[in-house]
Amino acid sequence: MESSQPLKKEGIYEENGILFVRGADYIERIASALASKTRLEILKLVREKELDIGEIAEKIGQSKANASAQVKRLEDAGLVKTGYKPGQRGVKKVCWSNIREVRIILE
């Protein structure tokens, strides 16, 4: 294993682009977030490049409201990070991810 498992207790932890998940509730949260083709597409897009919600919506062919809801599910699971940057009219929410692997610890 290229990384020591940082997981001594239940939870979700990120180390060097690897998301470690232990515990039934946490595994369910990750599995649920990854169970959508739309969310998987968003995850792939934001791994390649930081995007704002409008750009994500355009790329996946859905409304900004739906794109935002999908990003929220990914964020709650720890798969993406979000922040705010100045836009043309106010601020815009941006999304990115450096997660390249998810490891589920079953013990």
mmCIF file of C-alpha atoms in Angstrom:
data_model
loop_
_atom_site.group_PDB
_atom_site.id
_atom_site.type_symbol
_atom_site.label_atom_id
_atom_site.label_comp_id
_atom_site.label_asym_id
_atom_site.label_seq_id
_atom_site.Cartn_x
_atom_site.Cartn_y
_atom_site.Cartn_z
ATOM 1 C CA MET A 1 0.000 0.000 0.000
ATOM 2 C CA GLU A 2 1.491 3.338 -1.022
ATOM 3 C CA SER A 3 0.070 5.175 1.964
ATOM 4 C CA SER A 4 -0.294 4.212 5.573
ATOM 5 C CA GLN A 5 -3.944 3.948 6.422
ATOM 6 C CA PRO A 6 -4.670 7.072 8.456
ATOM 7 C CA LEU A 7 -7.977 5.602 9.559
ATOM 8 C CA LYS A 8 -7.976 4.392 13.126
ATOM 9 C CA LYS A 9 -11.644 5.180 13.713
ATOM 10 C CA GLU A 10 -14.772 5.558 11.620
ATOM 11 C CA GLY A 11 -14.903 8.480 9.239
ATOM 12 C CA ILE A 12 -13.776 9.935 5.943
ATOM 13 C CA TYR A 13 -10.188 11.138 5.603
ATOM 14 C CA GLU A 14 -8.183 12.432 2.636
ATOM 15 C CA GLU A 15 -4.457 11.888 2.286
ATOM 16 C CA ASN A 16 -2.434 12.596 -0.878
ATOM 17 C CA GLY A 17 -5.448 12.409 -3.191
ATOM 18 C CA ILE A 18 -6.793 9.213 -1.634
ATOM 19 C CA LEU A 19 -10.103 9.292 0.245
ATOM 20 C CA PHE A 20 -10.197 6.665 3.016
ATOM 21 C CA VAL A 21 -13.653 5.631 4.253
ATOM 22 C CA ARG A 22 -14.442 3.448 7.279
ATOM 23 C CA GLY A 23 -17.758 2.742 8.962
ATOM 24 C CA ALA A 24 -21.157 1.799 7.556
ATOM 25 C CA ASP A 25 -22.665 5.301 7.695
ATOM 26 C CA TYR A 26 -19.660 6.853 5.962
ATOM 27 C CA ILE A 27 -19.454 4.114 3.324
ATOM 28 C CA GLU A 28 -23.159 4.623 2.609
ATOM 29 C CA ARG A 29 -22.615 8.388 2.209
ATOM 30 C CA ILE A 30 -19.784 7.873 -0.301
ATOM 31 C CA ALA A 31 -21.620 5.105 -2.162
ATOM 32 C CA SER A 32 -24.721 7.280 -2.448
ATOM 33 C CA ALA A 33 -22.718 10.229 -3.772
ATOM 34 C CA LEU A 34 -21.023 8.009 -6.365
ATOM 35 C CA ALA A 35 -24.268 6.255 -7.391
ATOM 36 C CA SER A 36 -25.218 8.976 -9.887
ATOM 37 C CA LYS A 37 -23.810 9.199 -13.417
ATOM 38 C CA THR A 38 -24.300 12.973 -13.236
ATOM 39 C CA ARG A 39 -22.233 13.265 -10.058
ATOM 40 C CA LEU A 40 -19.554 10.989 -11.511
ATOM 41 C CA GLU A 41 -19.409 13.243 -14.575
ATOM 42 C CA ILE A 42 -19.096 16.338 -12.366
ATOM 43 C CA LEU A 43 -16.332 14.679 -10.340
ATOM 44 C CA LYS A 44 -14.413 13.894 -13.534
ATOM 45 C CA LEU A 45 -14.819 17.472 -14.808
ATOM 46 C CA VAL A 46 -13.636 19.166 -11.613
ATOM 47 C CA ARG A 47 -10.665 16.820 -11.265
ATOM 48 C CA GLU A 48 -9.454 18.141 -14.615
ATOM 49 C CA LYS A 49 -10.091 21.827 -13.917
ATOM 50 C CA GLU A 50 -11.662 24.157 -11.358
ATOM 51 C CA LEU A 51 -15.142 25.095 -12.615
ATOM 52 C CA ASP A 52 -17.913 27.376 -11.406
ATOM 53 C CA ILE A 53 -21.492 26.127 -11.039
ATOM 54 C CA GLY A 54 -22.574 27.768 -14.302
ATOM 55 C CA GLU A 55 -19.784 26.025 -16.216
ATOM 56 C CA ILE A 56 -20.656 22.698 -14.610
ATOM 57 C CA ALA A 57 -24.344 23.148 -15.465
ATOM 58 C CA GLU A 58 -23.491 23.921 -19.073
ATOM 59 C CA LYS A 59 -21.148 20.932 -19.424
ATOM 60 C CA ILE A 60 -23.650 18.451 -17.959
ATOM 61 C CA GLY A 61 -26.650 19.995 -19.724
ATOM 62 C CA GLN A 62 -28.634 20.759 -16.571
ATOM 63 C CA SER A 63 -29.846 23.824 -14.695
ATOM 64 C CA LYS A 64 -27.580 25.729 -12.307
ATOM 65 C CA ALA A 65 -29.900 24.751 -9.449
ATOM 66 C CA ASN A 66 -29.544 21.046 -10.217
ATOM 67 C CA ALA A 67 -25.795 21.317 -10.778
ATOM 68 C CA SER A 68 -25.478 23.100 -7.434
ATOM 69 C CA ALA A 69 -27.498 20.370 -5.675
ATOM 70 C CA GLN A 70 -25.316 17.657 -7.226
ATOM 71 C CA VAL A 71 -22.121 19.475 -6.209
ATOM 72 C CA LYS A 72 -23.494 19.784 -2.654
ATOM 73 C CA ARG A 73 -23.935 15.988 -2.459
ATOM 74 C CA LEU A 74 -20.339 15.497 -3.613
ATOM 75 C CA GLU A 75 -19.114 18.147 -1.167
ATOM 76 C CA ASP A 76 -20.999 16.577 1.760
ATOM 77 C CA ALA A 77 -19.291 13.271 0.963
ATOM 78 C CA GLY A 78 -15.852 14.922 0.907
ATOM 79 C CA LEU A 79 -15.301 14.205 -2.791
ATOM 80 C CA VAL A 80 -15.076 17.843 -3.910
ATOM 81 C CA LYS A 81 -14.239 21.190 -2.354
ATOM 82 C CA THR A 82 -15.930 24.495 -3.046
ATOM 83 C CA GLY A 83 -15.183 28.149 -2.538
ATOM 84 C CA TYR A 84 -16.173 31.561 -3.811
ATOM 85 C CA LYS A 85 -14.391 33.829 -6.276
ATOM 86 C CA PRO A 86 -15.247 37.252 -7.659
ATOM 87 C CA GLY A 87 -17.436 37.098 -10.761
ATOM 88 C CA GLN A 88 -18.728 39.678 -13.229
ATOM 89 C CA ARG A 89 -21.740 40.361 -11.006
ATOM 90 C CA GLY A 90 -20.882 39.470 -7.436
ATOM 91 C CA VAL A 91 -19.285 36.188 -6.453
ATOM 92 C CA LYS A 92 -19.438 32.772 -8.048
ATOM 93 C CA LYS A 93 -19.167 29.377 -6.411
ATOM 94 C CA VAL A 94 -16.282 27.299 -7.764
ATOM 95 C CA CYS A 95 -15.621 23.602 -7.357
ATOM 96 C CA TRP A 96 -12.496 21.428 -7.577
ATOM 97 C CA SER A 97 -11.226 18.022 -6.480
ATOM 98 C CA ASN A 98 -7.876 16.340 -6.093
ATOM 99 C CA ILE A 99 -9.388 12.964 -5.163
ATOM 100 C CA ARG A 100 -7.995 10.319 -7.484
ATOM 101 C CA GLU A 101 -8.935 7.225 -5.526
ATOM 102 C CA VAL A 102 -11.493 6.123 -2.919
ATOM 103 C CA ARG A 103 -10.562 3.323 -0.518
ATOM 104 C CA ILE A 104 -13.285 1.685 1.524
ATOM 105 C CA ILE A 105 -12.015 0.011 4.686
ATOM 106 C CA LEU A 106 -14.398 -2.821 5.626
ATOM 107 C CA GLU A 107 -12.786 -3.995 8.864
#
